[in-house]
Amino acid sequence: MQVIVPFDGETPKTRLENVLTLAERREFARAMLRDVLDAIRDAGGSPLVVSRSRLDLPRTPVSVDARPLSTAVNEQLRASASGTAVVMADLPLVTATTLADLFDHDGDVVLAYGKGGGTNALVSRHDDFAVDYHDGSYRTHLQTTAAIGASLAEVDSYRLALDIDEPNDLAELLLYGSGEAVEWLRDNGFSVDDTGGRRAIQRHTKPIPGGIHPG
Amino acid sequence: MQVIVPFDGETPKTRLENVLTLAERREFARAMLRDVLDAIRDAGGSPLVVSRSRLDLPRTPVSVDARPLSTAVNEQLRASASGTAVVMADLPLVTATTLADLFDHDGDVVLAYGKGGGTNALVSRHDDFAVDYHDGSYRTHLQTTAAIGASLAEVDSYRLALDIDEPNDLAELLLYGSGEAVEWLRDNGFSVDDTGGRRAIQRHTKPIPGGIHPG
C-alpha cells in the first residue's frame, strides 16, 4: 500500500520549543520520521514523504510541496491508486503491527483517532475522499466519509493516537517507545522522573535557556 | 468473565480539583463508573466493584475494602476463577467492543497500556500473577509476567489508555466520548475550546473559585 507521510523538516514541533532548540527539534523530527518510515516498510507499505522543503532520505521517495498540508496531501491522494494511506511523521510509537492492522482494516475510509481530535492516520479507498487537516479534523473526516456515502472503519490504537506535540508526550515516548526517536531523547539526557507521585520528563545534560517545564 | 473494578468514591480525581469541586468530582466519578460498568456488561462481563467505602449500585455487587488498592485487588484475584479481568473505573471512553477485544485476547496475562505508564486494564489467567499498582505499574506487570513464566499479550487501545486524571483529559472525553460521564460534563457547562490553534476545555456555567486552567 502507498503511504503518504507529510513532513515539515524546517520548523517542526514548535510546542517543544521550551525543551528543545530548533536544531534539536529538526534532529528529533527526523528521528521520528525514520521510525515511522521503518514501521511502514516493515508493515509492507511503500512510503512517499511529502516534505515542505528539500529532504534527502535513503530509500524513500520525497515529493517537495510547500503548499498547505491538506492541499499537498490531496494532490497525492488523487494521483495514487485507490487504497492509499496517510500517516503522520510524528508518531514514533507506531509499530509494524499497528500499521499492518490499519492497512488491513476493511472500509472505504479507515480513520485512527488522534489525541486532541486530530487524524493521525487514515486509509482511503474512495475516490471522493479528501483530507482537511485542522484542529478537530477527526470529526470533519467522519462527516466527509458520511457525506460521500463511503463505509467507515475506526481504528482504536494508543500508538496511533499519540502524536508528539508537547513535553508531556515525550514521557509517553520514553515509557513505551523503541527506535531512533526515543534513543535520541535518551542520548540527549531525557528520562522520566518517577518522583513526586506524577510522571514528568527531566533532562540531565545539555540544559538549555528556559529549562524544562515538566508535568 | 469476572471483571474487578476498583473505585474510590470518597476523594476521587484529586488532580481535577482546579476545575471541579469535591461534590462534583464524586458525581463525575460515579458517572464514569457507570459508563465502565455498562461497557463491561455489554461486552458479556460480570463486574464486581471493589470500593473503598460503602456504595449502592443497582445490579452490581460491591465489595467494600479500604485496604491499599493492590491488596484489595489481589484478594479478589485470588478468590476468582482463572480468567479474571481488572478494569479501572476512570475509563469513560471504553466501549463494549474495546472490552470484548481485551477479554478475548489470548495470553496468560493480557495488559493494556495506560497513559503515564499505568495499567488501566488487564486479564489474568495465571494463578501466580498479582497486581502492584503504582506509578509505572505497566513495566512492573511486564516484569511480573516474565518472572512467573506466563505468556503475555499487550492490547493497544486509546480508549483503554486514556484514564481521566487531569483537565486536559476532559478534552479527550468531550471529543471522543459518549455516555453518562461526557453528558455530565456537558450538563455542567464544559466544552472544547477550538480557538487559538490548540484544544482546551472551557466551562460556561457554574464558575468555581480558581477557575479553569486549560491547556
CSV table of C-alpha atoms in Angstrom, one decimal:
chain,number,residue,atom,x,y,z
A,1,MET,CA,0.0,0.0,0.0
A,2,GLN,CA,1.2,3.5,-0.9
A,3,VAL,CA,1.6,5.5,2.3
A,4,ILE,CA,1.8,9.3,2.2
A,5,VAL,CA,3.8,10.8,5.1
A,6,PRO,CA,3.7,14.6,5.4
A,7,PHE,CA,6.8,16.2,6.9
A,8,ASP,CA,7.9,19.6,8.0
A,9,GLY,CA,11.6,19.5,8.5
A,10,GLU,CA,12.2,23.2,8.8
A,11,THR,CA,10.2,24.4,11.8
A,12,PRO,CA,8.9,21.2,13.3
A,13,LYS,CA,7.4,20.7,16.7
A,14,THR,CA,7.1,24.3,17.8
A,15,ARG,CA,5.3,23.3,21.0
A,16,LEU,CA,8.5,21.6,22.1
A,17,GLU,CA,10.5,24.9,21.9
A,18,ASN,CA,10.6,25.1,25.7
A,19,VAL,CA,12.6,21.9,25.9
A,20,LEU,CA,14.4,21.6,22.6
A,21,THR,CA,16.3,24.2,20.4
A,22,LEU,CA,15.3,24.5,16.8
A,23,ALA,CA,18.4,22.4,15.7
A,24,GLU,CA,17.4,19.7,18.2
A,25,ARG,CA,13.8,19.7,17.1
A,26,ARG,CA,14.9,19.2,13.5
A,27,GLU,CA,17.1,16.3,14.5
A,28,PHE,CA,14.3,14.8,16.7
A,29,ALA,CA,11.7,15.2,14.0
A,30,ARG,CA,13.9,13.4,11.5
A,31,ALA,CA,14.4,10.6,14.0
A,32,MET,CA,10.7,10.3,14.4
A,33,LEU,CA,10.2,10.3,10.7
A,34,ARG,CA,12.7,7.4,10.3
A,35,ASP,CA,10.9,5.4,12.9
A,36,VAL,CA,7.6,5.9,11.1
A,37,LEU,CA,9.2,5.0,7.7
A,38,ASP,CA,10.7,1.9,9.2
A,39,ALA,CA,7.4,0.8,10.6
A,40,ILE,CA,5.6,1.4,7.3
A,41,ARG,CA,8.1,-0.7,5.4
A,42,ASP,CA,8.0,-3.4,8.0
A,43,ALA,CA,4.2,-3.5,7.6
A,44,GLY,CA,4.6,-3.9,3.8
A,45,GLY,CA,3.8,-0.3,2.9
A,46,SER,CA,5.6,1.9,0.4
A,47,PRO,CA,6.2,5.3,1.9
A,48,LEU,CA,6.1,8.6,0.0
A,49,VAL,CA,7.3,11.6,2.0
A,50,VAL,CA,5.6,14.9,1.2
A,51,SER,CA,8.0,17.4,2.5
A,52,ARG,CA,7.7,21.2,2.8
A,53,SER,CA,11.3,21.5,1.8
A,54,ARG,CA,14.1,19.6,0.2
A,55,LEU,CA,15.0,16.4,2.1
A,56,ASP,CA,17.5,13.7,1.4
A,57,LEU,CA,16.3,10.3,2.6
A,58,PRO,CA,17.8,7.0,1.7
A,59,ARG,CA,15.4,4.5,0.1
A,60,THR,CA,12.4,6.8,0.3
A,61,PRO,CA,10.9,8.9,-2.5
A,62,VAL,CA,10.3,12.5,-1.5
A,63,SER,CA,7.9,15.0,-3.1
A,64,VAL,CA,8.6,18.6,-2.2
A,65,ASP,CA,5.5,20.6,-1.8
A,66,ALA,CA,5.3,23.8,0.2
A,67,ARG,CA,1.6,24.3,-0.2
A,68,PRO,CA,-0.7,23.9,2.8
A,69,LEU,CA,-0.8,20.3,4.2
A,70,SER,CA,-4.3,19.4,3.1
A,71,THR,CA,-3.6,20.6,-0.5
A,72,ALA,CA,-0.4,18.7,-0.8
A,73,VAL,CA,-1.8,15.5,0.6
A,74,ASN,CA,-5.0,15.7,-1.5
A,75,GLU,CA,-2.9,16.1,-4.6
A,76,GLN,CA,-1.0,12.9,-3.8
A,77,LEU,CA,-4.2,11.1,-2.9
A,78,ARG,CA,-5.7,12.0,-6.3
A,79,ALA,CA,-2.5,10.8,-8.0
A,80,SER,CA,-2.4,7.5,-6.1
A,81,ALA,CA,-4.2,4.2,-6.7
A,82,SER,CA,-7.3,3.6,-4.6
A,83,GLY,CA,-6.2,2.2,-1.3
A,84,THR,CA,-3.7,4.8,-0.1
A,85,ALA,CA,-2.8,5.6,3.5
A,86,VAL,CA,-1.8,8.9,5.1
A,87,VAL,CA,0.3,8.5,8.3
A,88,MET,CA,1.8,11.4,10.2
A,89,ALA,CA,5.5,11.7,10.8
A,90,ASP,CA,5.3,12.4,14.5
A,91,LEU,CA,4.1,9.0,15.6
A,92,PRO,CA,7.2,7.3,16.9
A,93,LEU,CA,5.3,4.8,19.0
A,94,VAL,CA,3.9,3.1,15.9
A,95,THR,CA,5.0,-0.4,15.2
A,96,ALA,CA,4.7,-2.5,12.1
A,97,THR,CA,1.9,-4.5,13.8
A,98,THR,CA,-0.1,-1.3,14.4
A,99,LEU,CA,0.2,-0.2,10.8
A,100,ALA,CA,-0.4,-3.6,9.3
A,101,ASP,CA,-3.7,-3.7,11.3
A,102,LEU,CA,-4.6,-0.2,10.0
A,103,PHE,CA,-3.8,-1.1,6.4
A,104,ASP,CA,-5.8,-4.4,6.6
A,105,HIS,CA,-8.9,-2.8,8.1
A,106,ASP,CA,-11.9,-3.1,5.8
A,107,GLY,CA,-13.8,0.1,5.0
A,108,ASP,CA,-13.8,2.7,2.2
A,109,VAL,CA,-12.3,5.1,4.8
A,110,VAL,CA,-10.4,3.9,7.8
A,111,LEU,CA,-9.7,6.6,10.4
A,112,ALA,CA,-7.4,6.4,13.5
A,113,TYR,CA,-8.2,8.7,16.4
A,114,GLY,CA,-5.6,11.3,17.3
A,115,LYS,CA,-5.1,12.9,20.7
A,116,GLY,CA,-6.8,16.3,20.7
A,117,GLY,CA,-9.2,15.5,17.9
A,118,GLY,CA,-6.7,15.2,15.0
A,119,THR,CA,-6.5,12.4,12.4
A,120,ASN,CA,-3.1,10.8,12.8
A,121,ALA,CA,-3.5,8.0,10.3
A,122,LEU,CA,-6.1,7.0,7.7
A,123,VAL,CA,-6.7,4.8,4.7
A,124,SER,CA,-8.8,6.0,1.7
A,125,ARG,CA,-10.3,3.6,-0.8
A,126,HIS,CA,-12.9,6.1,-2.1
A,127,ASP,CA,-12.2,8.5,-5.0
A,128,ASP,CA,-14.3,11.3,-3.4
A,129,PHE,CA,-12.5,11.3,-0.1
A,130,ALA,CA,-10.3,14.3,0.6
A,131,VAL,CA,-8.5,15.3,3.8
A,132,ASP,CA,-9.0,18.6,5.6
A,133,TYR,CA,-6.4,18.9,8.3
A,134,HIS,CA,-7.0,21.3,11.1
A,135,ASP,CA,-7.8,21.2,14.8
A,136,GLY,CA,-10.5,18.7,15.2
A,137,SER,CA,-10.0,17.2,11.8
A,138,TYR,CA,-11.2,13.8,13.0
A,139,ARG,CA,-14.8,15.0,13.2
A,140,THR,CA,-14.5,16.6,9.8
A,141,HIS,CA,-13.3,13.4,8.3
A,142,LEU,CA,-16.2,11.5,9.9
A,143,GLN,CA,-18.6,14.0,8.3
A,144,THR,CA,-16.8,13.8,4.9
A,145,THR,CA,-17.0,10.0,5.0
A,146,ALA,CA,-20.7,10.1,5.6
A,147,ALA,CA,-21.3,12.8,3.1
A,148,ILE,CA,-19.7,10.9,0.2
A,149,GLY,CA,-21.5,7.7,1.2
A,150,ALA,CA,-18.4,5.8,2.0
A,151,SER,CA,-18.2,3.0,4.5
A,152,LEU,CA,-16.3,3.8,7.7
A,153,ALA,CA,-13.9,1.9,10.0
A,154,GLU,CA,-12.4,3.4,13.1
A,155,VAL,CA,-9.1,2.2,14.5
A,156,ASP,CA,-8.6,2.4,18.2
A,157,SER,CA,-4.8,2.5,18.9
A,158,TYR,CA,-2.8,4.3,21.5
A,159,ARG,CA,0.3,4.1,19.4
A,160,LEU,CA,-1.5,5.9,16.5
A,161,ALA,CA,-3.3,8.3,18.8
A,162,LEU,CA,-0.2,9.6,20.5
A,163,ASP,CA,1.4,12.2,18.2
A,164,ILE,CA,4.3,14.0,19.8
A,165,ASP,CA,3.3,17.6,20.3
A,166,GLU,CA,4.4,18.8,23.7
A,167,PRO,CA,6.7,17.9,26.6
A,168,ASN,CA,4.2,15.6,28.3
A,169,ASP,CA,4.1,13.5,25.2
A,170,LEU,CA,7.9,12.9,25.5
A,171,ALA,CA,7.2,11.0,28.7
A,172,GLU,CA,4.9,8.6,26.9
A,173,LEU,CA,7.6,8.0,24.2
A,174,LEU,CA,10.2,7.4,26.9
A,175,LEU,CA,7.8,4.9,28.6
A,176,TYR,CA,6.5,3.0,25.6
A,177,GLY,CA,8.8,3.7,22.7
A,178,SER,CA,11.6,1.9,20.9
A,179,GLY,CA,13.6,3.1,17.9
A,180,GLU,CA,15.6,6.1,16.9
A,181,ALA,CA,13.4,8.9,18.4
A,182,VAL,CA,13.4,7.5,21.9
A,183,GLU,CA,17.1,6.7,21.6
A,184,TRP,CA,17.7,10.3,20.5
A,185,LEU,CA,15.9,11.6,23.6
A,186,ARG,CA,17.9,9.3,25.9
A,187,ASP,CA,21.2,10.3,24.2
A,188,ASN,CA,20.2,13.9,24.8
A,189,GLY,CA,19.7,13.4,28.5
A,190,PHE,CA,15.9,12.9,28.8
A,191,SER,CA,14.4,10.5,31.3
A,192,VAL,CA,11.2,10.0,33.1
A,193,ASP,CA,11.0,11.5,36.6
A,194,ASP,CA,9.4,9.0,38.8
A,195,THR,CA,9.4,11.0,42.0
A,196,GLY,CA,6.6,13.1,43.3
A,197,GLY,CA,3.7,10.9,42.5
A,198,ARG,CA,3.4,12.1,39.0
A,199,ARG,CA,5.4,11.3,35.9
A,200,ALA,CA,7.3,14.1,34.2
A,201,ILE,CA,10.3,14.4,32.0
A,202,GLN,CA,13.6,15.6,33.2
A,203,ARG,CA,16.8,16.4,31.4
A,204,HIS,CA,20.2,15.7,32.8
A,205,THR,CA,22.6,17.0,30.2
A,206,LYS,CA,22.7,20.0,27.9
A,207,PRO,CA,20.4,22.3,29.8
A,208,ILE,CA,19.0,25.0,27.6
A,209,PRO,CA,17.9,28.5,28.5
A,210,GLY,CA,14.5,28.5,29.9
A,211,GLY,CA,14.9,25.0,31.2
A,212,ILE,CA,12.4,22.1,31.2
A,213,HIS,CA,8.8,22.7,32.2
A,214,PRO,CA,7.8,19.2,33.3
A,215,GLY,CA,4.3,18.0,34.0
B,1,MET,CA,-15.7,-13.1,32.6
B,2,GLN,CA,-15.5,-11.7,36.1
B,3,VAL,CA,-14.3,-8.1,36.0
B,4,ILE,CA,-12.9,-6.4,39.1
B,5,VAL,CA,-13.4,-2.6,39.1
B,6,PRO,CA,-11.6,-0.7,41.8
B,7,PHE,CA,-13.4,2.5,42.9
B,8,ASP,CA,-12.7,5.4,45.2
B,9,GLY,CA,-15.9,7.3,45.7
B,10,GLU,CA,-14.8,9.5,48.6
B,11,THR,CA,-11.9,11.6,47.3
B,12,PRO,CA,-11.8,10.7,43.6
B,13,LYS,CA,-9.8,12.5,40.9
B,14,THR,CA,-7.9,14.9,43.1
B,15,ARG,CA,-6.0,16.2,40.0
B,16,LEU,CA,-9.3,17.7,38.8
B,17,GLU,CA,-9.7,19.8,41.9
B,18,ASN,CA,-8.8,23.0,40.0
B,19,VAL,CA,-11.8,22.5,37.7
B,20,LEU,CA,-14.3,20.5,39.9
B,21,THR,CA,-15.4,20.8,43.5
B,22,LEU,CA,-15.3,17.6,45.7
B,23,ALA,CA,-19.0,17.1,45.3
B,24,GLU,CA,-18.7,17.4,41.6
B,25,ARG,CA,-15.8,15.1,41.4
B,26,ARG,CA,-17.8,12.5,43.3
B,27,GLU,CA,-20.7,12.8,40.9
B,28,PHE,CA,-18.4,12.7,37.9
B,29,ALA,CA,-16.5,9.7,39.2
B,30,ARG,CA,-19.8,7.8,39.6
B,31,ALA,CA,-20.9,8.7,36.1
B,32,MET,CA,-17.6,7.3,34.8
B,33,LEU,CA,-18.0,4.2,36.9
B,34,ARG,CA,-21.5,3.6,35.4
B,35,ASP,CA,-20.1,4.0,31.9
B,36,VAL,CA,-17.5,1.4,32.6
B,37,LEU,CA,-19.9,-1.0,34.2
B,38,ASP,CA,-22.3,-0.6,31.2
B,39,ALA,CA,-19.5,-1.4,28.8
B,40,ILE,CA,-18.4,-4.4,30.8
B,41,ARG,CA,-21.9,-5.8,30.8
B,42,ASP,CA,-22.4,-5.1,27.1
B,43,ALA,CA,-19.2,-7.0,26.5
B,44,GLY,CA,-20.5,-10.0,28.4
B,45,GLY,CA,-18.5,-9.4,31.6
B,46,SER,CA,-19.7,-9.7,35.2
B,47,PRO,CA,-18.5,-6.6,37.1
B,48,LEU,CA,-17.5,-6.7,40.8
B,49,VAL,CA,-16.8,-3.2,42.2
B,50,VAL,CA,-14.1,-3.1,44.9
B,51,SER,CA,-14.9,0.1,46.7
B,52,ARG,CA,-13.0,1.9,49.4
B,53,SER,CA,-16.3,2.9,51.1
B,54,ARG,CA,-20.0,1.9,51.1
B,55,LEU,CA,-21.6,2.3,47.7
B,56,ASP,CA,-25.1,1.5,46.5
B,57,LEU,CA,-25.2,0.4,42.9
B,58,PRO,CA,-28.1,-1.2,41.1
B,59,ARG,CA,-27.4,-4.6,39.6
B,60,THR,CA,-23.7,-4.7,40.6
B,61,PRO,CA,-22.1,-6.5,43.5
B,62,VAL,CA,-19.9,-4.3,45.6
B,63,SER,CA,-17.1,-5.4,47.9
B,64,VAL,CA,-16.1,-2.8,50.4
B,65,ASP,CA,-12.3,-2.9,51.1
B,66,ALA,CA,-10.4,0.1,52.5
B,67,ARG,CA,-7.0,-1.5,52.2
B,68,PRO,CA,-4.5,-0.3,49.6
B,69,LEU,CA,-5.6,-0.8,46.0
B,70,SER,CA,-3.2,-3.7,45.2
B,71,THR,CA,-4.0,-5.6,48.3
B,72,ALA,CA,-7.7,-5.4,47.7
B,73,VAL,CA,-7.5,-6.3,44.1
B,74,ASN,CA,-5.1,-9.2,44.7
B,75,GLU,CA,-7.5,-10.6,47.3
B,76,GLN,CA,-10.3,-10.7,44.7
B,77,LEU,CA,-8.0,-12.1,42.1
B,78,ARG,CA,-7.1,-15.0,44.4
B,79,ALA,CA,-10.8,-15.6,45.2
B,80,SER,CA,-11.8,-15.5,41.5
B,81,ALA,CA,-11.7,-18.2,38.9
B,82,SER,CA,-8.8,-18.1,36.5
B,83,GLY,CA,-9.5,-15.7,33.7
B,84,THR,CA,-10.4,-12.6,35.6
B,85,ALA,CA,-10.1,-9.0,34.4
B,86,VAL,CA,-9.3,-5.8,36.3
B,87,VAL,CA,-10.6,-2.6,34.6
B,88,MET,CA,-10.2,0.8,36.1
B,89,ALA,CA,-13.3,2.9,36.8
B,90,ASP,CA,-11.9,6.1,35.2
B,91,LEU,CA,-12.0,5.0,31.6
B,92,PRO,CA,-15.2,6.5,30.3
B,93,LEU,CA,-14.0,6.2,26.7
B,94,VAL,CA,-14.2,2.4,26.8
B,95,THR,CA,-16.8,0.7,24.7
B,96,ALA,CA,-18.1,-2.9,24.8
B,97,THR,CA,-16.1,-3.5,21.6
B,98,THR,CA,-12.9,-2.4,23.3
B,99,LEU,CA,-13.5,-4.6,26.3
B,100,ALA,CA,-14.7,-7.7,24.3
B,101,ASP,CA,-11.4,-7.4,22.4
B,102,LEU,CA,-9.5,-7.3,25.7
B,103,PHE,CA,-11.4,-10.2,27.2
B,104,ASP,CA,-10.9,-12.3,24.1
B,105,HIS,CA,-7.2,-11.8,23.7
B,106,ASP,CA,-5.1,-14.9,24.2
B,107,GLY,CA,-2.4,-14.9,26.8
B,108,ASP,CA,-1.9,-15.9,30.4
B,109,VAL,CA,-1.6,-12.2,31.2
B,110,VAL,CA,-3.1,-9.5,28.9
B,111,LEU,CA,-2.1,-5.9,29.6
B,112,ALA,CA,-3.4,-2.7,28.2
B,113,TYR,CA,-1.1,0.3,28.2
B,114,GLY,CA,-2.1,3.3,30.3
B,115,LYS,CA,-1.2,6.9,29.7
B,116,GLY,CA,1.7,7.8,32.0
B,117,GLY,CA,2.9,4.2,32.5
B,118,GLY,CA,-0.1,2.8,34.4
B,119,THR,CA,-2.0,-0.4,33.8
B,120,ASN,CA,-5.6,0.6,33.0
B,121,ALA,CA,-6.9,-2.9,32.3
B,122,LEU,CA,-5.7,-6.4,32.4
B,123,VAL,CA,-6.7,-10.1,32.2
B,124,SER,CA,-5.1,-12.7,34.4
B,125,ARG,CA,-5.3,-16.4,33.6
B,126,HIS,CA,-2.3,-17.4,35.7
B,127,ASP,CA,-2.6,-18.2,39.4
B,128,ASP,CA,0.8,-16.6,40.3
B,129,PHE,CA,0.0,-13.2,38.8
B,130,ALA,CA,-0.6,-10.4,41.2
B,131,VAL,CA,-1.0,-6.7,40.6
B,132,ASP,CA,1.2,-4.0,42.0
B,133,TYR,CA,-0.3,-0.6,41.2
B,134,HIS,CA,1.9,2.4,41.4
B,135,ASP,CA,3.3,5.0,39.1
B,136,GLY,CA,4.8,3.0,36.2
B,137,SER,CA,3.0,-0.2,37.1
B,138,TYR,CA,2.9,-1.3,33.5
B,139,ARG,CA,6.6,-2.1,33.5
B,140,THR,CA,6.2,-3.9,36.8
B,141,HIS,CA,3.4,-6.0,35.4
B,142,LEU,CA,5.6,-6.8,32.3
B,143,GLN,CA,8.3,-8.0,34.7
B,144,THR,CA,6.0,-10.0,36.9
B,145,THR,CA,4.5,-11.7,33.9
B,146,ALA,CA,8.0,-12.7,32.7
B,147,ALA,CA,9.1,-13.8,36.2
B,148,ILE,CA,6.3,-16.2,36.7
B,149,GLY,CA,6.7,-17.7,33.2
B,150,ALA,CA,3.3,-16.6,32.0
B,151,SER,CA,2.6,-15.8,28.3
B,152,LEU,CA,2.0,-12.1,27.6
B,153,ALA,CA,-0.3,-10.2,25.3
B,154,GLU,CA,-0.4,-6.4,25.0
B,155,VAL,CA,-3.5,-4.5,24.0
B,156,ASP,CA,-3.0,-1.3,22.1
B,157,SER,CA,-6.2,0.8,22.6
B,158,TYR,CA,-6.5,4.6,23.0
B,159,ARG,CA,-9.9,4.1,24.8
B,160,LEU,CA,-8.2,1.9,27.4
B,161,ALA,CA,-5.0,4.1,27.6
B,162,LEU,CA,-6.9,7.3,28.4
B,163,ASP,CA,-7.7,7.4,32.1
B,164,ILE,CA,-9.2,10.7,33.2
B,165,ASP,CA,-6.7,12.3,35.6
B,166,GLU,CA,-6.4,16.0,34.7
B,167,PRO,CA,-8.2,18.8,32.9
B,168,ASN,CA,-6.5,18.0,29.6
B,169,ASP,CA,-8.0,14.6,29.7
B,170,LEU,CA,-11.5,16.0,29.8
B,171,ALA,CA,-11.0,17.4,26.3
B,172,GLU,CA,-10.4,13.9,25.0
B,173,LEU,CA,-13.6,12.7,26.7
B,174,LEU,CA,-15.5,15.6,25.2
B,175,LEU,CA,-14.1,14.8,21.8
B,176,TYR,CA,-14.5,11.1,21.7
B,177,GLY,CA,-16.8,10.0,24.5
B,178,SER,CA,-20.4,9.0,24.7
B,179,GLY,CA,-22.3,8.0,27.8
B,180,GLU,CA,-23.0,9.4,31.2
B,181,ALA,CA,-19.7,11.0,32.0
B,182,VAL,CA,-19.5,13.1,28.9
B,183,GLU,CA,-23.1,14.0,29.3
B,184,TRP,CA,-22.4,15.1,32.9
B,185,LEU,CA,-19.5,17.3,31.7
B,186,ARG,CA,-21.7,19.0,29.0
B,187,ASP,CA,-24.6,19.4,31.5
B,188,ASN,CA,-22.1,21.1,33.8
B,189,GLY,CA,-21.0,23.6,31.1
B,190,PHE,CA,-17.9,22.0,29.8
B,191,SER,CA,-17.0,22.2,26.1
B,192,VAL,CA,-13.9,22.1,23.9
B,193,ASP,CA,-12.4,25.4,23.1
B,194,ASP,CA,-11.5,25.4,19.4
B,195,THR,CA,-10.0,28.8,19.2
B,196,GLY,CA,-6.3,29.6,19.4
B,197,GLY,CA,-4.9,26.7,17.5
B,198,ARG,CA,-4.9,24.4,20.4
B,199,ARG,CA,-7.7,22.5,22.0
B,200,ALA,CA,-8.5,23.2,25.6
B,201,ILE,CA,-11.6,22.8,27.8
B,202,GLN,CA,-13.7,25.7,28.9
B,203,ARG,CA,-16.6,26.0,31.2
B,204,HIS,CA,-19.6,28.3,30.6
B,205,THR,CA,-21.7,27.8,33.7
B,206,LYS,CA,-21.0,27.4,37.4
B,207,PRO,CA,-17.6,29.1,37.5
B,208,ILE,CA,-15.7,27.9,40.6
B,209,PRO,CA,-13.1,29.8,42.6
B,210,GLY,CA,-9.7,29.4,40.9
B,211,GLY,CA,-11.4,29.0,37.5
B,212,ILE,CA,-10.3,26.7,34.8
B,213,HIS,CA,-6.7,26.1,33.9
B,214,PRO,CA,-7.0,25.0,30.3
B,215,GLY,CA,-4.2,23.7,28.1
